[in-house]
Structure formats: structure tokens, C-alpha cells
XYZ file of C-alpha atoms in Angstrom:
493
model
C -24.968 -13.223 14.780
C -23.257 -11.546 17.744
C -23.131 -7.766 17.885
C -20.431 -6.022 15.882
C -20.941 -2.516 17.186
C -19.129 -0.904 20.089
C -20.919 -0.251 23.379
C -22.199 3.248 23.978
C -20.476 4.308 27.229
C -17.616 6.706 26.451
C -15.160 8.990 28.160
C -14.786 12.731 27.568
C -12.909 12.125 24.307
C -15.708 9.969 22.954
C -13.627 6.800 23.320
C -15.529 3.776 24.650
C -15.102 2.641 28.237
C -15.490 -1.098 28.737
C -15.390 -3.174 31.866
C -15.538 -6.528 30.106
C -13.351 -8.586 27.812
C -14.040 -8.917 24.114
C -16.669 -11.640 23.672
C -16.270 -11.994 19.902
C -16.858 -15.664 19.053
C -14.231 -17.950 17.589
C -13.708 -21.552 16.664
C -12.944 -22.422 20.298
C -15.034 -19.783 22.068
C -18.527 -20.765 20.964
C -21.291 -18.174 21.160
C -24.678 -19.234 22.593
C -27.516 -18.383 20.202
C -31.184 -19.308 20.057
C -30.491 -21.954 17.419
C -27.547 -23.516 19.266
C -23.885 -22.653 19.570
C -22.097 -20.564 16.936
C -18.474 -20.989 15.849
C -16.568 -18.443 13.762
C -13.476 -19.705 11.967
C -10.921 -17.123 10.819
C -9.479 -17.721 7.369
C -6.479 -15.433 6.740
C -6.863 -14.052 3.189
C -9.879 -16.347 2.851
C -7.729 -19.272 1.719
C -8.887 -22.877 2.034
C -7.559 -26.002 0.367
C -10.158 -28.316 -1.139
C -9.424 -30.798 1.652
C -10.067 -28.165 4.312
C -13.238 -27.012 2.572
C -14.625 -30.535 2.386
C -13.830 -31.009 6.064
C -15.870 -27.906 6.925
C -18.832 -29.266 4.953
C -18.618 -32.489 6.948
C -18.396 -30.553 10.224
C -21.477 -28.516 9.321
C -23.437 -31.703 8.664
C -22.142 -33.698 11.619
C -22.095 -31.035 14.328
C -24.175 -28.121 13.036
C -27.287 -27.283 11.051
C -25.815 -28.325 7.711
C -25.038 -24.796 6.514
C -21.956 -22.569 6.272
C -22.300 -18.793 6.602
C -19.766 -16.476 4.949
C -19.136 -13.334 6.995
C -18.369 -9.789 5.854
C -14.688 -10.507 6.621
C -14.461 -13.639 4.531
C -14.625 -15.951 7.530
C -16.858 -18.984 8.030
C -19.565 -19.414 10.658
C -21.130 -22.688 11.732
C -24.502 -22.526 13.494
C -26.716 -24.959 15.346
C -23.808 -26.579 17.179
C -24.433 -28.639 20.285
C -23.262 -27.482 23.708
C -20.814 -30.357 24.102
C -19.258 -30.422 20.613
C -16.412 -27.966 21.307
C -13.679 -30.551 21.822
C -14.642 -32.562 18.747
C -14.791 -29.402 16.641
C -11.346 -28.330 17.838
C -9.862 -31.758 17.053
C -11.270 -31.705 13.522
C -10.005 -28.175 12.834
C -6.569 -29.013 14.262
C -6.353 -32.064 12.024
C -7.115 -29.956 8.965
C -4.482 -27.354 9.811
C -7.074 -24.656 10.497
C -5.975 -23.935 14.072
C -2.226 -23.208 13.996
C -2.417 -21.483 17.383
C -5.304 -21.781 19.815
C -4.213 -18.627 21.629
C -4.432 -16.605 18.420
C -7.447 -18.143 16.714
C -9.684 -15.075 17.139
C -7.081 -12.476 16.082
C -6.218 -13.920 12.652
C -8.479 -11.370 10.968
C -6.698 -10.841 7.651
C -8.525 -9.961 4.446
C -6.725 -9.718 1.109
C -7.565 -8.862 -2.488
C -9.159 -12.136 -3.645
C -8.274 -11.724 -7.323
C -4.624 -10.900 -6.557
C -2.377 -12.631 -9.060
C -5.344 -13.915 -11.064
C -6.642 -11.183 -13.374
C -3.511 -9.128 -14.063
C -5.082 -5.790 -13.146
C -3.292 -5.151 -9.852
C 0.012 -3.492 -9.092
C 1.886 -6.749 -9.545
C 0.476 -8.909 -12.325
C 2.854 -11.809 -11.707
C 2.499 -12.086 -7.947
C 0.027 -11.286 -5.187
C -0.516 -10.352 -1.579
C -1.039 -13.956 -0.537
C 2.657 -14.094 0.406
C 2.107 -11.135 2.742
C -0.941 -12.845 4.220
C 0.890 -16.078 4.986
C 3.831 -14.242 6.545
C 1.635 -11.917 8.604
C -0.335 -14.897 9.902
C 2.917 -16.606 10.929
C 4.108 -13.460 12.707
C 0.759 -12.999 14.472
C 0.745 -16.581 15.731
C 4.312 -16.168 17.021
C 3.553 -12.957 18.909
C 2.566 -13.300 22.551
C 1.458 -9.671 22.614
C -0.928 -10.164 19.676
C -3.151 -12.465 21.737
C -4.501 -9.307 23.419
C -5.954 -7.986 20.151
C -9.719 -7.893 19.938
C -11.465 -10.362 17.682
C -12.698 -7.278 15.821
C -9.250 -5.829 14.954
C -8.797 -6.093 11.181
C -5.804 -6.317 8.844
C -6.339 -5.677 5.129
C -3.853 -6.445 2.346
C -4.606 -4.634 -0.895
C -2.730 -5.492 -4.087
C -3.205 -1.960 -5.360
C -6.615 -2.211 -6.986
C -8.317 -0.687 -3.932
C -10.863 -3.403 -3.153
C -9.715 -3.619 0.469
C -9.581 0.142 0.975
C -13.259 0.451 1.792
C -13.425 -2.286 4.420
C -12.446 -0.079 7.355
C -9.331 -1.977 8.406
C -7.300 -0.963 11.442
C -4.047 -1.733 9.614
C -3.812 -1.936 5.836
C -0.959 -2.704 3.458
C -1.388 -1.153 0.023
C 0.961 -2.462 -2.689
C 2.715 0.125 -4.834
C 4.948 -0.053 -7.843
C 8.465 1.203 -7.249
C 10.118 3.674 -9.594
C 11.887 1.994 -12.476
C 11.128 0.810 -15.974
C 7.787 1.518 -17.573
C 5.519 -1.289 -18.687
C 3.400 -1.227 -21.836
C 0.813 0.929 -20.083
C 3.385 3.490 -18.990
C 3.284 2.366 -15.349
C 6.699 2.630 -13.737
C 8.040 -0.322 -11.811
C 10.900 -2.779 -11.438
C 11.416 -6.058 -13.254
C 12.833 -9.341 -12.066
C 15.153 -11.606 -14.050
C 12.202 -12.997 -16.006
C 10.951 -9.536 -16.916
C 7.909 -9.745 -14.625
C 6.704 -6.455 -13.222
C 7.250 -6.248 -9.474
C 6.248 -4.377 -6.359
C 9.043 -3.104 -4.170
C 7.100 -0.943 -1.733
C 3.984 -0.958 0.367
C 2.078 1.821 2.073
C 1.312 0.935 5.675
C -1.972 2.681 6.498
C -3.030 2.860 10.137
C -6.503 3.814 11.183
C -8.314 3.601 7.842
C -11.470 2.944 9.870
C -11.295 6.286 11.673
C -14.301 8.479 10.818
C -12.475 11.843 10.718
C -11.910 13.515 7.356
C -10.011 16.623 6.351
C -10.674 18.849 3.356
C -8.295 16.685 1.333
C -9.718 13.308 2.331
C -9.708 10.688 5.098
C -7.476 11.145 8.127
C -5.035 8.355 8.912
C -1.320 7.721 9.293
C 0.733 6.208 6.464
C 4.305 4.987 6.051
C 6.101 3.713 2.971
C 8.086 0.547 3.653
C 9.855 -2.071 1.579
C 7.559 -4.843 0.373
C 9.720 -7.431 2.152
C 9.190 -5.592 5.458
C 5.441 -5.083 5.017
C 4.110 -8.012 7.099
C 6.462 -7.247 10.008
C 5.522 -3.562 9.816
C 1.829 -4.463 10.014
C 2.422 -6.573 13.122
C 4.423 -3.765 14.771
C 1.542 -1.376 14.089
C -0.911 -3.748 15.776
C 1.326 -4.398 18.788
C 1.933 -0.666 19.161
C -1.811 -0.063 19.062
C -2.172 -2.346 22.086
C 0.414 -0.325 24.018
C -1.217 2.998 23.127
C -4.702 1.668 23.879
C -3.633 0.401 27.294
C -2.140 3.781 28.153
C -5.377 5.503 27.089
C -7.464 3.439 29.499
C -9.725 0.417 29.051
C -12.024 0.293 26.098
C -10.363 0.660 22.697
C -10.610 -2.506 20.676
C -10.074 -0.783 17.330
C -8.021 2.187 16.122
C -11.111 4.339 15.581
C -11.914 3.980 19.282
C -8.714 5.631 20.491
C -9.185 9.063 22.094
C -8.012 12.164 20.276
C -4.291 12.908 20.587
C -3.468 9.244 21.054
C -0.072 9.485 19.322
C -0.304 6.102 17.618
C 1.452 7.312 14.463
C 4.471 8.577 16.342
C 4.642 5.389 18.414
C 4.507 3.193 15.292
C 7.305 5.237 13.685
C 9.451 4.625 16.755
C 8.608 0.907 16.732
C 9.549 0.542 13.081
C 12.848 2.318 13.659
C 13.635 0.116 16.641
C 12.972 -2.978 14.522
C 15.356 -1.713 11.847
C 12.604 -1.182 9.273
C 13.195 1.810 7.039
C 9.937 3.735 6.920
C 9.158 7.043 5.317
C 6.160 8.968 6.550
C 4.026 9.645 3.520
C 0.965 11.716 2.807
C -2.009 9.420 2.389
C -3.731 9.766 -0.970
C -6.638 12.245 -0.744
C -8.926 9.323 -1.498
C -7.788 5.747 -1.244
C -8.342 3.807 -4.449
C -11.653 2.013 -4.277
C -12.582 -0.956 -6.435
C -15.744 -2.948 -5.990
C -16.014 -6.646 -5.245
C -15.258 -9.189 -7.971
C -18.360 -9.557 -10.153
C -19.789 -13.049 -10.394
C -18.777 -15.072 -13.428
C -15.581 -16.249 -15.120
C -12.270 -14.398 -14.667
C -9.462 -14.846 -17.186
C -6.139 -15.312 -15.421
C -2.770 -14.226 -16.734
C -1.549 -17.831 -16.977
C -4.337 -18.805 -19.354
C -6.531 -20.493 -16.767
C -9.968 -19.339 -15.672
C -11.146 -18.485 -12.166
C -14.810 -18.665 -11.219
C -16.354 -15.976 -9.012
C -19.595 -17.005 -7.313
C -21.692 -15.717 -4.422
C -23.698 -17.337 -1.636
C -27.390 -16.328 -1.568
C -27.859 -14.246 1.586
C -24.311 -15.282 2.518
C -25.288 -18.883 3.295
C -24.536 -22.199 1.575
C -25.650 -25.724 2.303
C -22.937 -28.296 2.940
C -23.777 -29.788 -0.442
C -23.325 -26.470 -2.257
C -20.083 -25.855 -0.399
C -18.760 -29.310 -1.248
C -19.664 -28.791 -4.904
C -17.185 -25.913 -5.080
C -14.389 -28.435 -4.586
C -15.508 -30.679 -7.457
C -15.606 -28.286 -10.418
C -11.847 -28.410 -10.989
C -9.193 -25.810 -10.412
C -5.956 -25.492 -8.503
C -7.196 -27.158 -5.322
C -7.835 -23.879 -3.517
C -10.818 -21.699 -2.627
C -10.630 -17.984 -1.829
C -13.492 -16.817 0.387
C -14.188 -13.101 -0.037
C -15.410 -10.358 2.352
C -18.457 -9.914 0.096
C -19.792 -13.363 0.904
C -18.444 -14.881 -2.271
C -15.943 -17.557 -3.272
C -13.252 -17.555 -5.965
C -12.295 -20.925 -7.502
C -9.003 -20.379 -9.375
C -7.099 -22.496 -11.876
C -9.802 -24.024 -14.095
C -9.271 -25.170 -17.663
C -11.046 -22.532 -19.797
C -12.579 -25.284 -21.942
C -14.644 -26.557 -19.028
C -15.200 -23.323 -17.097
C -18.636 -22.531 -18.534
C -19.915 -26.022 -17.769
C -18.601 -25.740 -14.209
C -20.305 -22.377 -13.800
C -23.552 -23.911 -15.045
C -23.282 -26.647 -12.403
C -22.864 -24.056 -9.679
C -25.773 -21.976 -11.004
C -28.010 -25.056 -11.119
C -27.101 -25.745 -7.488
C -28.351 -22.307 -6.451
C -25.171 -20.231 -6.279
C -25.071 -16.711 -7.744
C -23.020 -16.799 -10.947
C -24.053 -13.596 -12.732
C -24.555 -9.972 -11.760
C -28.006 -10.187 -13.367
C -29.186 -12.594 -10.656
C -31.853 -10.886 -8.492
C -30.166 -12.103 -5.322
C -26.778 -10.600 -6.227
C -25.913 -7.848 -3.747
C -28.541 -8.950 -1.212
C -27.361 -9.846 2.305
C -29.053 -10.324 5.653
C -28.318 -10.928 9.301
C -29.376 -14.178 10.956
C -32.711 -12.891 12.243
C -35.247 -15.134 13.912
C -35.255 -17.875 15.031
C -31.468 -17.919 15.418
C -31.064 -14.535 17.131
C -32.991 -13.552 20.253
C -32.587 -9.839 19.557
C -34.076 -10.008 16.061
C -37.604 -8.698 15.654
C -38.524 -10.906 12.711
C -37.482 -13.733 10.402
C -35.475 -11.336 8.284
C -34.009 -13.940 5.923
C -37.445 -15.140 4.894
C -38.583 -11.557 4.319
C -35.470 -10.776 2.279
C -35.863 -13.908 0.171
C -39.562 -13.214 -0.452
C -38.906 -9.606 -1.468
C -36.108 -10.679 -3.799
C -38.317 -13.301 -5.451
C -41.124 -10.778 -5.889
C -38.792 -8.258 -7.502
C -37.365 -10.947 -9.790
C -40.772 -12.014 -11.081
C -42.141 -8.500 -11.333
C -44.769 -9.339 -8.731
C -44.480 -5.996 -6.928
C -47.046 -3.222 -6.684
C -46.714 0.206 -8.292
C -43.711 1.972 -6.703
C -45.599 5.271 -6.623
C -46.960 4.305 -3.221
C -43.440 4.203 -1.763
C -42.757 7.888 -2.430
C -39.406 7.034 -4.068
C -38.165 8.074 -7.492
C -36.205 5.318 -9.247
C -33.135 5.998 -11.353
C -32.507 2.916 -13.445
C -29.083 4.097 -14.550
C -27.606 3.555 -11.100
C -26.135 6.311 -8.932
C -23.305 7.139 -6.559
C -20.780 5.272 -8.706
C -22.632 2.013 -7.986
C -23.493 0.422 -11.343
C -27.018 -0.924 -11.558
C -28.783 -1.666 -8.309
C -27.163 -0.846 -4.990
C -26.405 -3.690 -2.609
C -29.007 -4.110 0.107
C -28.628 -5.442 3.639
C -31.571 -6.659 5.715
C -31.288 -6.383 9.506
C -33.547 -7.857 12.154
C -32.846 -5.017 14.597
C -31.053 -1.689 14.872
C -27.678 -3.350 15.544
C -27.446 -4.100 11.797
C -25.104 -7.055 12.267
C -23.171 -8.085 9.189
C -23.912 -4.994 7.138
C -21.372 -4.016 4.463
C -18.419 -1.850 5.422
C -17.654 1.521 3.845
C -16.244 2.273 0.423
C -18.469 1.423 -2.538
C -20.733 -0.474 -0.150
C -21.356 2.633 1.934
C -24.173 3.476 -0.470
C -25.979 0.230 0.268
C -29.674 0.144 1.093
C -30.289 -0.417 4.810
C -33.501 -2.359 5.508
C -34.049 -2.528 9.270
C -36.922 -4.257 11.069
C -38.943 -2.227 13.559
C -41.108 -3.200 16.518
C -44.317 -2.510 14.599
C -43.707 -5.252 12.007
C -42.469 -2.858 9.331
C -39.042 -2.014 7.917
C -37.210 1.307 7.766
C -35.446 1.734 4.421
C -32.525 4.156 4.222
C -29.428 5.001 2.172
C -26.360 6.828 3.570
C -28.199 7.398 6.838
C -31.148 9.097 5.137
C -34.515 7.466 5.872
C -36.309 7.068 2.560
C -39.486 5.313 3.622
C -41.067 2.768 5.950
C -42.823 -0.196 4.382
C -44.465 -3.486 5.253
C -46.559 -6.183 3.637
C -47.106 -6.038 -0.110
C -45.333 -2.685 -0.458
C -42.076 -3.897 1.066
C -40.616 -5.563 -2.029
C -41.425 -2.530 -4.183
C -39.939 -0.100 -1.690
C -36.670 -2.040 -1.446
C -36.407 -2.573 -5.207
C -36.963 1.130 -5.855
C -34.539 2.234 -3.128
C -31.810 0.229 -4.855
C -31.984 2.601 -7.835
C -33.142 5.820 -6.184
C -31.003 8.935 -6.528
C -29.632 9.927 -3.121
C -27.421 12.973 -2.638
C -24.219 12.236 -0.743
């Protein structure tokens, strides 16, 4: 997996200075890796039709290594591609409607609450942010300026539950209820002609990936805009970022990389006013709402149907497993999530359990009790030249050992387990295995910021840390025990 971190050279403000273009891979710009070429396909809001999903399974088998990787942004990676397959890959993706604009294919980085409109717990039970996602994607693909965005620039659309708030987006839209009638829970909002609760406003948050914090919480700029204007406002924020970044000098690919005193907030306010979008500067909440990822298993939808939430072991599925997702029933749509999972909505409740059993039998994660739930890993050897070890094999072996109880006494690790779970993370923390210090693909902030970091070292061992605190170094038979214990070890924030 290509690097996701910024280069180290910086100017006096700490902003990066780059003398090269963004090399982030795409579906057309293939990345050379040790196991062949790599393609990364952006899926705005993670949405795929069954037809598109089946096409990707066929592509993986015909042109790649027969697997599909789900990224931490809910995109799809194909590995093991041949050097000369680019044109055929592009033709297949065009035919499936997955490349609406070649010039914009790497900038369509849009994540959205995957359960929006399905479970009735968000700000708008009867609707969802998928409408925003479709409109924002259309606006992006129609903007000549947006082609200059880095392949790392991220939009997040949160339906109010807070699951997107921890992903470190550059521009985020957070749905809010407008003032009006109260629903049965006492939440104020507006109602349409059918009596459905609605969302009239959105908070446009800019720079939610900036590291600075004040005494009252994270530091970023926020505007309240009408829900109908939200996608256009998000595009204006991104285009304005490009103008501000260019004025600051070469280097900033993301909002957090702008130098201090950049003035992005003021420039966005002016851009919104010029576009005729009414925007009120608002004080960001001291702490953005933060909800965790959808747990694996069935989800009861407001319309009486059932959605299935499943996860890919180590973020990777075979073409056969992927194709199976399109055969268990549902509405004809898949929602790929930023936590390396997939939502299958619209199933008949009578057959949902049987469908979940089929997916479990095929090797997908269908319950939070599965030992592999919450375990992710980078590509490692032999696919990545920078990796120090075959990290996926090590992660799988450690997970199997922990599942069967075949681990040594944890006393040797020097860690004290807390089986109740800590840091607001129920049960075991998520764990990410990295083949080198770049830590490619590791979870973003929010609830995942307390994940266990397992990083390979040059001496054939792994450093195990939580929240930047090194807990222990382990190798061999002690490794599985050390990781398992770190997942439930009390760590002070």
C-alpha cells in the first residue's frame, strides 16, 4: 500500500514543502508494487450496485490476484495487476459507470454515514446523506478547479450520529435538526407533508483533521448552512482551500498542512457569500459527536427490512466472497464502509439470519465476538518493498492463537489486562498491524484513536503501543499474548 503520511520537509510554520506532484494511486494511475500494479477505485459514500460489485469481482479475477481490498476510506483496491492492463481496466470501469470523469477519479474521496436512513437513529430517520453524496460528487466532477485536489483530500458526510467525525476529514457536513416541532423523544425539528422528521440545516466543518486543540475542544472553522446548500458549500470550501494553499506556497495537500494564519475560514466565508449561500459562522461543539462503526450483524431498518453489516478479515475479500454479497438478497446495493466492512440493505427479515449464516460460512465477520473483528493490517511482504515482514500472516497467526487460547501466560509481557474495556472502547480495542513505521492503512482518530499499534521492527520483533505510548516489544510465541493483552490494557489518555 502506498504511503499515506506527509513528507518530513517543512517550512518555518511547520507546513510541508513539496517539489513533486501527489502520487496517490487511482483507477487510472496505477501504482507499481512488488506484487504487480495497484489500482485504487474511489467509491463516493461507498455505494455500489450489485452489477458494479459483480464487475469488480470479475476484474479482480481476470486482471488481478483475485482479491479486493477495502481501504480505510471505504474505497476498493485491486492488486497484482499486469503492467499493460490499464486500458482494459479503464474500459471495464467506464462501462460499469464507475468512472464518470477521468480527470476527477482520484479526488472523489467522499465518505458518508453507512447506516444513514437504515436504522432510524440519525438526525433524519426518513432520509439520509446519500443525496448529499450524489450531489457533491456531481459538483466535484463538474469543477475544473477540483482536479487540483490531492488524492488524499477527504470529504465526510455525517448524518448526525457522529460516525464520520473521527475520520479526520478536511471538509465535513454534519446534519442537524432545525428548530420546529418536537418528536416523541423531545428532539426539535421540522416535518414534511407526510409527517416525517426532517433536517433543514448542516454544519460545514473545515479542518477537522487539524491537530490543534483549545481548552474547549478541537480547533476548526464551522458554518451553519441550509441543507439544500450543503453540497455546494462543501465544494466551495475545497476550491477555496486550493486557492489558500497555492498562496501559502507549494506543499499543502490537506487542511492540516496549511501554515498558521492561513485565513481559510475567512476566505470560505467570502466564497459562500459570493455564491449566494447564506452561512452563519457557528461555534463548533466542544467535542464533535463520536459514534463507533456499525457492529457486525443484522440491523433493523425503519421500513421493516433488515440490513446486514459484515466485515472483511484483515480488510481483504476473495472475488468469491465479494460476489456472494450480491446473492444474499436486498435492495441491489452495497455500502462499503471506512472500517473495512460492507452493509447489505433491504433484506426480508425472514431470510436475514440464513443470509448472515451463508456469509459467516464463507469467512466474513458477522459478529462482534469473532476474534478477527477489529483486526486490520497493511499489505506487508511480499506485496510491499518497504515492509519488514509478512505482516498479514503474523496478524492472522496471532489472531488464531488468541481465539483458541493457545497463547502463553501474559505475565511475561509486562501488561495488565482490563477485561471490561477502557477508553470508551467496549471490549477489545481495534488493532492495526504495520510492516514498517509508515503504518499505512491504520485507523483514523475518534474512537479508533485508542487502537493498538503493532509495528514491525528491523530485529524481527514488533513494537506494541496505544495512544503513542510504547507498551512492550514482543516476538515469537509471546507476540500473540502481548497483542491480546494490549487490546484490554488500561492506558491513561
